[in-house]
mmCIF file of C-alpha atoms in Angstrom:
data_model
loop_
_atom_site.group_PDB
_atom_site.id
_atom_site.type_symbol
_atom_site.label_atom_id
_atom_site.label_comp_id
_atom_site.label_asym_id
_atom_site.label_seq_id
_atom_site.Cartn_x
_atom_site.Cartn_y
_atom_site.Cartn_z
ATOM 1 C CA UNK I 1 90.347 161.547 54.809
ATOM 2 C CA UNK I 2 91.125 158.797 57.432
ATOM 3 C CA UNK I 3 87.889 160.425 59.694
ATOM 4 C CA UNK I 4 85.891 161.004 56.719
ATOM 5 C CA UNK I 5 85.631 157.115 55.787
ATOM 6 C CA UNK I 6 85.675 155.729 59.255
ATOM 7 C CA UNK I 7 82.645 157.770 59.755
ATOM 8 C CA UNK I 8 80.892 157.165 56.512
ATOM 9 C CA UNK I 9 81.460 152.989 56.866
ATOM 10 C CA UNK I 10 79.888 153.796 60.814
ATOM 11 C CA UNK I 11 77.010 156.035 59.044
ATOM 12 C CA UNK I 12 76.390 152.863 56.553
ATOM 13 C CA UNK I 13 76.234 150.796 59.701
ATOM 14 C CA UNK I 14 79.601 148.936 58.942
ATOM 15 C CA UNK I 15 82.014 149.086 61.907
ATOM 16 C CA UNK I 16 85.801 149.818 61.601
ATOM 17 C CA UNK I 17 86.607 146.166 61.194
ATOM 18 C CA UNK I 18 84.196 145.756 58.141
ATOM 19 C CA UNK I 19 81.647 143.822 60.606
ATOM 20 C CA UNK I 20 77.946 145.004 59.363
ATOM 21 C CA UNK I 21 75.875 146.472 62.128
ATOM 22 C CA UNK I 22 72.521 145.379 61.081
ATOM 23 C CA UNK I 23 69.293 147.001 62.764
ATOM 24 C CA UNK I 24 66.401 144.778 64.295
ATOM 25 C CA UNK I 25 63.828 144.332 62.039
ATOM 26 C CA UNK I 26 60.392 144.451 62.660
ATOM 27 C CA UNK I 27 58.948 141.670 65.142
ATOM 28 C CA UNK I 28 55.529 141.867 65.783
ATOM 29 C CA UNK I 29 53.275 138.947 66.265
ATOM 30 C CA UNK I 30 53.124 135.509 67.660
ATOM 31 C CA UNK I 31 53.958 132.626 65.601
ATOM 32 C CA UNK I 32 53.670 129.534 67.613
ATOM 33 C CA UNK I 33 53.951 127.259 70.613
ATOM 34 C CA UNK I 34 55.971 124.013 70.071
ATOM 35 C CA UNK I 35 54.946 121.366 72.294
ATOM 36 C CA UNK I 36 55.204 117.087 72.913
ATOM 37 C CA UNK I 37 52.386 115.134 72.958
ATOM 38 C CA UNK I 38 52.488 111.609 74.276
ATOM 39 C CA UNK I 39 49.407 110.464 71.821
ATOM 40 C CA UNK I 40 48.723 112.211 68.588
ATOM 41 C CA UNK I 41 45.454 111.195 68.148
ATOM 42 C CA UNK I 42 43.940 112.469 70.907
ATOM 43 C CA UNK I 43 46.123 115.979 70.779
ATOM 44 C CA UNK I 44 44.690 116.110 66.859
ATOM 45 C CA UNK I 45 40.967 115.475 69.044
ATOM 46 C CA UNK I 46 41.429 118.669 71.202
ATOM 47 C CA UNK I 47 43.131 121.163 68.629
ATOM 48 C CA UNK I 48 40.910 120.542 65.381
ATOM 49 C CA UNK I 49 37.611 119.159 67.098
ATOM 50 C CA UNK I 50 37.233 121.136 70.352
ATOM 51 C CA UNK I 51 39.541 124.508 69.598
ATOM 52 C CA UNK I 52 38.490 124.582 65.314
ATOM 53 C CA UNK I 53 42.023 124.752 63.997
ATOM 54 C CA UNK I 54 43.012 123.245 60.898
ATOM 55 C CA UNK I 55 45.735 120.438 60.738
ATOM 56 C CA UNK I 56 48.262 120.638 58.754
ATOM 57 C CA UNK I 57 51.801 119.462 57.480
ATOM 58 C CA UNK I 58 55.221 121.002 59.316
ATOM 59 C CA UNK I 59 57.398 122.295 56.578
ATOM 60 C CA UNK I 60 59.940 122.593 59.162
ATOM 61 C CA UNK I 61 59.631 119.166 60.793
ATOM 62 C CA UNK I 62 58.233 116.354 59.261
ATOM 63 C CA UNK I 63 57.480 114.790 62.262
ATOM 64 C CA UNK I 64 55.583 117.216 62.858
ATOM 65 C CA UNK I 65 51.680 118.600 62.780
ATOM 66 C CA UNK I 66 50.703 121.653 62.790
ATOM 67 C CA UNK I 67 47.197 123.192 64.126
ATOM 68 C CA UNK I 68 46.320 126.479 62.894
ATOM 69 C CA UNK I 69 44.653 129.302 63.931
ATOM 70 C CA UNK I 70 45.531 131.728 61.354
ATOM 71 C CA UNK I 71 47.935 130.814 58.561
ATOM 72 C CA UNK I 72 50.666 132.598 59.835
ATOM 73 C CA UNK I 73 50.178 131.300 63.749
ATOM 74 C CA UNK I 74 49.942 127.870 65.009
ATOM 75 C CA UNK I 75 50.527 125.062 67.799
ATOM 76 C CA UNK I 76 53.698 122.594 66.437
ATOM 77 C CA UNK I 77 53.124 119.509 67.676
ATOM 78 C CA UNK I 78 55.921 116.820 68.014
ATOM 79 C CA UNK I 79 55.553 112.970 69.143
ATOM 80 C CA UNK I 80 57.235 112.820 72.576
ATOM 81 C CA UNK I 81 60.518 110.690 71.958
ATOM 82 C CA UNK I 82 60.328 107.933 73.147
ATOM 83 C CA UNK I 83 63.078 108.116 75.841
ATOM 84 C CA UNK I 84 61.338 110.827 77.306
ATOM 85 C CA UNK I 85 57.992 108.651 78.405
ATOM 86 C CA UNK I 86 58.523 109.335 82.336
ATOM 87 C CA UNK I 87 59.521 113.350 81.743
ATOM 88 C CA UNK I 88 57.014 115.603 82.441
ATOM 89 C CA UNK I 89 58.260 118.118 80.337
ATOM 90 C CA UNK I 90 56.117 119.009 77.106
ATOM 91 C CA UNK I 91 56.944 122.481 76.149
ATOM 92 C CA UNK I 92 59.223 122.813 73.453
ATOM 93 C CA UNK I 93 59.499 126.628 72.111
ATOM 94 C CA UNK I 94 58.252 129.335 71.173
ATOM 95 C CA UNK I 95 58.425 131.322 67.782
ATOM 96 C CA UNK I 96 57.373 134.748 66.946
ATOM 97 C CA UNK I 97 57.159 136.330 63.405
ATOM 98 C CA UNK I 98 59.876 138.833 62.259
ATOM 99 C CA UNK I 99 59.828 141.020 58.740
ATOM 100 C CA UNK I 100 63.366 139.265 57.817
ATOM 101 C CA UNK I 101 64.537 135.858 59.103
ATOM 102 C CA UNK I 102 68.331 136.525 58.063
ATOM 103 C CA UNK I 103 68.659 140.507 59.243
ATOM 104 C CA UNK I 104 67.008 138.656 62.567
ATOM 105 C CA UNK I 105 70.261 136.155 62.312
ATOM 106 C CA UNK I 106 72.506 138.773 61.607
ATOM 107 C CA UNK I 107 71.070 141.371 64.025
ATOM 108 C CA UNK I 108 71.769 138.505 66.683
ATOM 109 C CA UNK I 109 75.044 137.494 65.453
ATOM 110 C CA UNK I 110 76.533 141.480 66.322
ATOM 111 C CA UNK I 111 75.004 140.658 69.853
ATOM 112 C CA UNK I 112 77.144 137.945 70.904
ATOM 113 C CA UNK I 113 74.092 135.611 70.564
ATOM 114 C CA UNK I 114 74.833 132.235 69.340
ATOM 115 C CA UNK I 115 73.053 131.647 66.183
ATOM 116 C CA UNK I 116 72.546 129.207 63.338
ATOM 117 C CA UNK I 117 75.798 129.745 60.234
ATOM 118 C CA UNK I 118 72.511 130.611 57.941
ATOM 119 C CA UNK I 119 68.464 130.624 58.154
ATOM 120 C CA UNK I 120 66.504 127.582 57.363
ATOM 121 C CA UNK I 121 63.955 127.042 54.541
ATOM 122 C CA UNK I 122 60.663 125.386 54.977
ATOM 123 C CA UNK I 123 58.957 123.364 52.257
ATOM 124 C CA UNK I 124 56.401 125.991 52.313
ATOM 125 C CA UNK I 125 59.073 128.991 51.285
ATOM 126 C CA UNK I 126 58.968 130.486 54.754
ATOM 127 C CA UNK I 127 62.510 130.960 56.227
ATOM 128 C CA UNK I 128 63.346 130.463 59.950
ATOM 129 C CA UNK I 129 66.205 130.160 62.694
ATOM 130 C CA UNK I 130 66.010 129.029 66.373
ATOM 131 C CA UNK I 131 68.446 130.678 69.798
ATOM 132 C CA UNK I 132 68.122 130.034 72.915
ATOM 133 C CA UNK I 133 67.407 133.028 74.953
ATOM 134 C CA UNK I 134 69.168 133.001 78.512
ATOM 135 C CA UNK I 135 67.392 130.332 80.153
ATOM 136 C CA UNK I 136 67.835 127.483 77.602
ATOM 137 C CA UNK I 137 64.326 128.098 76.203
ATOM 138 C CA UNK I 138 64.295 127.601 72.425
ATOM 139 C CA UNK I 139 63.154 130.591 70.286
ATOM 140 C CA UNK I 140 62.559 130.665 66.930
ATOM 141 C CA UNK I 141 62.235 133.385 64.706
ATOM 142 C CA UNK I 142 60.171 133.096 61.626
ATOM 143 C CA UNK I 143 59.665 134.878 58.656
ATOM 144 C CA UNK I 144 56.129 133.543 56.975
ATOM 145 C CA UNK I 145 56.017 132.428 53.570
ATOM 146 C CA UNK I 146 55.225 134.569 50.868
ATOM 147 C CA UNK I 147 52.456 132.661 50.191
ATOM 148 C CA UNK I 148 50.895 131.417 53.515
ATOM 149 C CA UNK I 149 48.309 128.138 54.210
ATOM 150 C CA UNK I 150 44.895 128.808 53.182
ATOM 151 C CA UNK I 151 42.621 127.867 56.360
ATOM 152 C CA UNK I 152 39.951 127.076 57.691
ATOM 153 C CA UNK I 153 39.059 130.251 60.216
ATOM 154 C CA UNK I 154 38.049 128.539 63.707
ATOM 155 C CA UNK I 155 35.067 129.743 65.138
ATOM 156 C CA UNK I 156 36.589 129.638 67.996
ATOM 157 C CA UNK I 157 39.431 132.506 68.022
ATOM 158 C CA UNK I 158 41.292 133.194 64.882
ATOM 159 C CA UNK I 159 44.382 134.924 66.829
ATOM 160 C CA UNK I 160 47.334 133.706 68.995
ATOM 161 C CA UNK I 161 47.489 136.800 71.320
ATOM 162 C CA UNK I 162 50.456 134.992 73.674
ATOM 163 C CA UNK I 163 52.809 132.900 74.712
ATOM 164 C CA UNK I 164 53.918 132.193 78.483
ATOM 165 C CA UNK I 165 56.517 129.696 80.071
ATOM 166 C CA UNK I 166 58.441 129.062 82.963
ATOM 167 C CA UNK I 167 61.487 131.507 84.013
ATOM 168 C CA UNK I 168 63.302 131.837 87.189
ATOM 169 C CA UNK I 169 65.588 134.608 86.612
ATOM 170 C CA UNK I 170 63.884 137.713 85.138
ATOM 171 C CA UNK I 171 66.948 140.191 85.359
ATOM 172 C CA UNK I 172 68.663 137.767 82.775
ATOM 173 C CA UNK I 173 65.763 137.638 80.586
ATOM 174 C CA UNK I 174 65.262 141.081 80.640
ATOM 175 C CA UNK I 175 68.839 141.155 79.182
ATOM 176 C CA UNK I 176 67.366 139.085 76.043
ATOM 177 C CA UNK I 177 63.961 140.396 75.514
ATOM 178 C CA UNK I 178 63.601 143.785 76.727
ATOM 179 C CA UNK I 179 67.160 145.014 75.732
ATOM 180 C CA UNK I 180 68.391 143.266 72.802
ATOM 181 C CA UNK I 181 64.771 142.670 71.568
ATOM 182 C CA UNK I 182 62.994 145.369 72.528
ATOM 183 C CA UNK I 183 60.048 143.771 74.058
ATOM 184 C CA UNK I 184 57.764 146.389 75.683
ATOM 185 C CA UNK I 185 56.750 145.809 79.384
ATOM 186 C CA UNK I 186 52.760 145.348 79.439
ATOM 187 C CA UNK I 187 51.499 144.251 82.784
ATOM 188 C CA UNK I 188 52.213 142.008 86.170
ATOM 189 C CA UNK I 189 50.950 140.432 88.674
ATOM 190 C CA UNK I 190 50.212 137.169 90.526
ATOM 191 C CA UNK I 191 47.727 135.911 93.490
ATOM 192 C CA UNK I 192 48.732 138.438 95.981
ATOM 193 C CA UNK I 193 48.191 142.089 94.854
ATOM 194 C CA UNK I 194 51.767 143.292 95.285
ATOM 195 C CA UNK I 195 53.096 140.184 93.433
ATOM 196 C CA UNK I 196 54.781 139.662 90.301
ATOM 197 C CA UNK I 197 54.345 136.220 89.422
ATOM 198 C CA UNK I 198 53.252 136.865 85.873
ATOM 199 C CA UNK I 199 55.094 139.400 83.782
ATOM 200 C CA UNK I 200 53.991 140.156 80.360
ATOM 201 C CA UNK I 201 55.562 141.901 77.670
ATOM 202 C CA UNK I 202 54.304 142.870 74.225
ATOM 203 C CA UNK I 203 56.472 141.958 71.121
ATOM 204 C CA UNK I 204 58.252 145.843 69.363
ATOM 205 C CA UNK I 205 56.167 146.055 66.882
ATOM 206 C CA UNK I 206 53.196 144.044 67.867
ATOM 207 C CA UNK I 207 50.376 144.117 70.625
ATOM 208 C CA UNK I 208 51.065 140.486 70.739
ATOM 209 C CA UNK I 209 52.853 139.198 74.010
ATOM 210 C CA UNK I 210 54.997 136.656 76.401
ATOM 211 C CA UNK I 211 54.152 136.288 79.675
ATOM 212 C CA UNK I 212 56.986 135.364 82.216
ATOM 213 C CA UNK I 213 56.007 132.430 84.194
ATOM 214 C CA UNK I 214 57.893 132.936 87.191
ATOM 215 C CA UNK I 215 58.799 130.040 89.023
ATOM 216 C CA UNK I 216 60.406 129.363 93.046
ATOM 217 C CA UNK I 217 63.310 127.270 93.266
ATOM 218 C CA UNK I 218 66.829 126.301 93.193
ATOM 219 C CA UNK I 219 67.031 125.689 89.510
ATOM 220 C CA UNK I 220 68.234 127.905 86.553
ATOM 221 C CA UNK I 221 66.442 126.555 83.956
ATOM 222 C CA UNK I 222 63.264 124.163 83.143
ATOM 223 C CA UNK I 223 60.750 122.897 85.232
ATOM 224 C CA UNK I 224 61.529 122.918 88.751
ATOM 225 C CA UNK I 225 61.946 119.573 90.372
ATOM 226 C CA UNK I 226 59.342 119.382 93.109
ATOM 227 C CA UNK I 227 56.591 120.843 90.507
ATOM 228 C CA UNK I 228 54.024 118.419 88.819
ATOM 229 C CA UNK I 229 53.742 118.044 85.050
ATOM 230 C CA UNK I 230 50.272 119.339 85.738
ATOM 231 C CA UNK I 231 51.290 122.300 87.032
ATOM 232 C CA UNK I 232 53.962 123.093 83.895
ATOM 233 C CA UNK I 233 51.028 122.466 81.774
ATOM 234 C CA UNK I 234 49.284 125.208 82.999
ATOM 235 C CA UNK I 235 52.588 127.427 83.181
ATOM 236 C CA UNK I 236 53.563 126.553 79.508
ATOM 237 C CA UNK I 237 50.576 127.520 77.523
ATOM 238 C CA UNK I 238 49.503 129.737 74.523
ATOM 239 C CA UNK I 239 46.620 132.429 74.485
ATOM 240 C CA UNK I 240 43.569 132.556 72.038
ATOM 241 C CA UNK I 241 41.748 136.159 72.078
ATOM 242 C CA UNK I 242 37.597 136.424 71.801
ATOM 243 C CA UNK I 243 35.712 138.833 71.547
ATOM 244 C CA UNK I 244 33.082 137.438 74.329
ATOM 245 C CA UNK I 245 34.178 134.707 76.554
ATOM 246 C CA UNK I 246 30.098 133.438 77.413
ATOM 247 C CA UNK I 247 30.112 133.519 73.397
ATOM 248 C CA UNK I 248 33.360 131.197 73.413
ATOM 249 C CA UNK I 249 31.917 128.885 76.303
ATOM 250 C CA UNK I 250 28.449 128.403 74.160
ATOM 251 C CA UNK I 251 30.381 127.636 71.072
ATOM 252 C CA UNK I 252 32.229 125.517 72.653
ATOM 253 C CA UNK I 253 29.417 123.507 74.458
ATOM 254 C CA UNK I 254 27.622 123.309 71.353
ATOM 255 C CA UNK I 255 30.338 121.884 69.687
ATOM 256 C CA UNK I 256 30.989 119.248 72.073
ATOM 257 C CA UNK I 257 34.327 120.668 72.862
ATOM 258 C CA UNK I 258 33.982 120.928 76.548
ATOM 259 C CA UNK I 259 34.459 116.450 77.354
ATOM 260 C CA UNK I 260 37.916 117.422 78.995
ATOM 261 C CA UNK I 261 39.493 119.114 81.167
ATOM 262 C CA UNK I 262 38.437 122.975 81.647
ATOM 263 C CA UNK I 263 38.096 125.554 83.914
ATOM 264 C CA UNK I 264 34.708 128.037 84.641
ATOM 265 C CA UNK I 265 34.253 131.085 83.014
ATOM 266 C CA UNK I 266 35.940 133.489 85.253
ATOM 267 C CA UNK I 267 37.433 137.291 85.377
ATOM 268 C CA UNK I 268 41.193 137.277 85.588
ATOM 269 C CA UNK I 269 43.840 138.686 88.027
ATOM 270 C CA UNK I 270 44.266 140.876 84.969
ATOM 271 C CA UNK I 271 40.421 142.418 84.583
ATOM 272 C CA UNK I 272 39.816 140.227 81.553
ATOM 273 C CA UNK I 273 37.629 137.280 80.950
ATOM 274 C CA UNK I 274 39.018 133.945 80.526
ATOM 275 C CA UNK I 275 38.406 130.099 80.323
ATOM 276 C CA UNK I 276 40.977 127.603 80.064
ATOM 277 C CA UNK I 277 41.063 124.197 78.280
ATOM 278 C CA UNK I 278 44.276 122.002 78.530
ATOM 279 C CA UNK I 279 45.283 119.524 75.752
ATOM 280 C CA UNK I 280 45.736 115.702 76.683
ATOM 281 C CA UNK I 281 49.484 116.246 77.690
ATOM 282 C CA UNK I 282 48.286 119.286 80.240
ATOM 283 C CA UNK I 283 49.013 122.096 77.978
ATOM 284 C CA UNK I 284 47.001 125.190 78.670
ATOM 285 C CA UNK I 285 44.944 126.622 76.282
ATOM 286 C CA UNK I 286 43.841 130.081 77.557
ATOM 287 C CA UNK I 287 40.557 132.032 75.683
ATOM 288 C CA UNK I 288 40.512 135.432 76.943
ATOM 289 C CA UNK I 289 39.165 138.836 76.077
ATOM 290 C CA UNK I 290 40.912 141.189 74.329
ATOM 291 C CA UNK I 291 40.208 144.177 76.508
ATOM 292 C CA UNK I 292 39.528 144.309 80.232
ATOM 293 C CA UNK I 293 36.494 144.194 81.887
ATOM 294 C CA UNK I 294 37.727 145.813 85.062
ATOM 295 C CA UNK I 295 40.948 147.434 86.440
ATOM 296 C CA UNK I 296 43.416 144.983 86.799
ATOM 297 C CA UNK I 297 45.305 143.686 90.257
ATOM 298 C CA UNK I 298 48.676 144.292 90.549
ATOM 299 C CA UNK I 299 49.649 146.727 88.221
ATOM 300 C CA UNK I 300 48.102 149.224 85.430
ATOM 301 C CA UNK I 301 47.764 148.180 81.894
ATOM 302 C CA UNK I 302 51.297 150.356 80.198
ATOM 303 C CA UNK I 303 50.037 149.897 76.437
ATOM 304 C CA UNK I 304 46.873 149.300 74.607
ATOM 305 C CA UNK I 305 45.629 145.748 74.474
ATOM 306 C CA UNK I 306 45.328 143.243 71.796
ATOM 307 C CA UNK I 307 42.932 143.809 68.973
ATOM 308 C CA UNK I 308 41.088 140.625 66.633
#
């Protein structure tokens, strides 16, 4: 009787001690990029003039703005604090959508990962938590409100397709992502063709994806000290898929969204199409096609790409 109810609590997913056992639920899509911005004004400029997003309040912070995309992804956008005026760092977190905030919490919990004693509530109804994965980076998990933000679409892009920032040691993020997570790998590669500076990985359940930013250096964690604010800007930055990059560029010249900094049109390491923008503070804002226009360096695409 003893073995029967051991292994029925087990089947239940209850362990012997009475500990639930919850399963990960479903995670499949960006939520957002958290940055700092040193003047609000002119971040508001870039994100709702030049990139079409639509401000709005953060029912999470409310020191907070938010720019959206879609109404269930976004760019958070905190005031720098003020002690941090001669830091170069402006990347705060990342967050990524899951089914259920508290089995997320839970799920994490079993895992030995520090979490939160319960899930937040936003003023909005959504419900959210943040870890820190291995590296100190702050993610958050969020599940969307029932009833999300009503937007304006951009005409820009209308999809968050990625997330990328700066990590030094990859087996210990692998640890966090790939294992616990079960973040799919997706593709690599860097300057050099048998590099690996950039490693991507698509969210479980999602064709959404982080890209590793890998970075050279003594340090565990952050921003490496001999690297320039500049070049974290362009480390730490968020993706926006298009359909057709000359399309974007147009749009954007018409618009009078092109008076800062910017890169050409150009083809990617990876075969796709890309431009990149960067917000006051240096934060990269990548447009780039869903689907390759060539074979990639490095490595081959290992699942299907992003779709509008």
């Amino acid at each position: 009787m003893l073995v029967l109810t051991l292994s029925a609590l087990l089947l239940n997913g209850v362990t012997a001690q009475g500990r639930e056992n919850p399963q990960r639920p479903s995670l499949a899509s960006v939520s957002h990029l958290s940055v700092y911005s040193s003047d609000l004004k002119k971040t508001e400029q870039f994100y709702v003039h030049d990139l079409g997003a639509t401000k709005g309040t953060d029912p999470q912070d409310s020191a907070g703005v938010r720019y959206y995309f879609s109404p269930v992804q976004f760019v958070e956008v905190l005031p720098l604090p003020a002690d941090d005026q001669d830091q170069k760092n402006r990347f705060r977190g990342v967050g990524y959508n899951v089914a259920n905030a508290e089995e997320m919490r839970r799920y994490l919990d079993t895992h030995s990962i520090v979490v939160p004693a319960a899930v937040t509530k936003g003023s909005d109804g959504s419900e959210f938590f943040a870890v820190n994965d291995p590296e100190g980076n702050r993610i958050e998990f969020v599940q969307p409100p029932p009833h999300p933000i009503a937007i304006q679409p951009s005409p820009i892009s209308q999809h968050i397709m990625h997330v990328g920032y700066i990590v030094h040691d990859v087996a210990a993020e692998n640890d966090f992502y790939l294992t616990l997570l079960g973040f799919r790998p997706y593709w690599h590669g860097g300057m050099k063709d048998d590099s690996a500076d950039w490693i991507s990985m698509q969210l479980p359940d999602g064709r959404d994806w982080v890209e590793f930013m890998t970075a050279q250096g003594p340090e565990k964690t952050g921003i490496p000290t001999a690297m320039s604010q500049e070049t974290a800007g362009v480390l730490d930055h968020f993706a926006l898929g298009v359909d057709n990059i000359e399309h974007s560029y147009n749009l954007l010249f018409e618009r009078d969204g092109l008076n800062g900094r910017h890169s050409p049109v150009q083809l990617g390491r990876d075969g796709k199409w890309q431009l990149n923008l960067y917000d006051p503070d240096g934060t990269r804002a990548e447009l780039m096609e869903f689907h390759p226009a060539e074979k990639p360096c490095c490595s081959p695409f290992l699942l299907p790409s992003p779709t509008r």
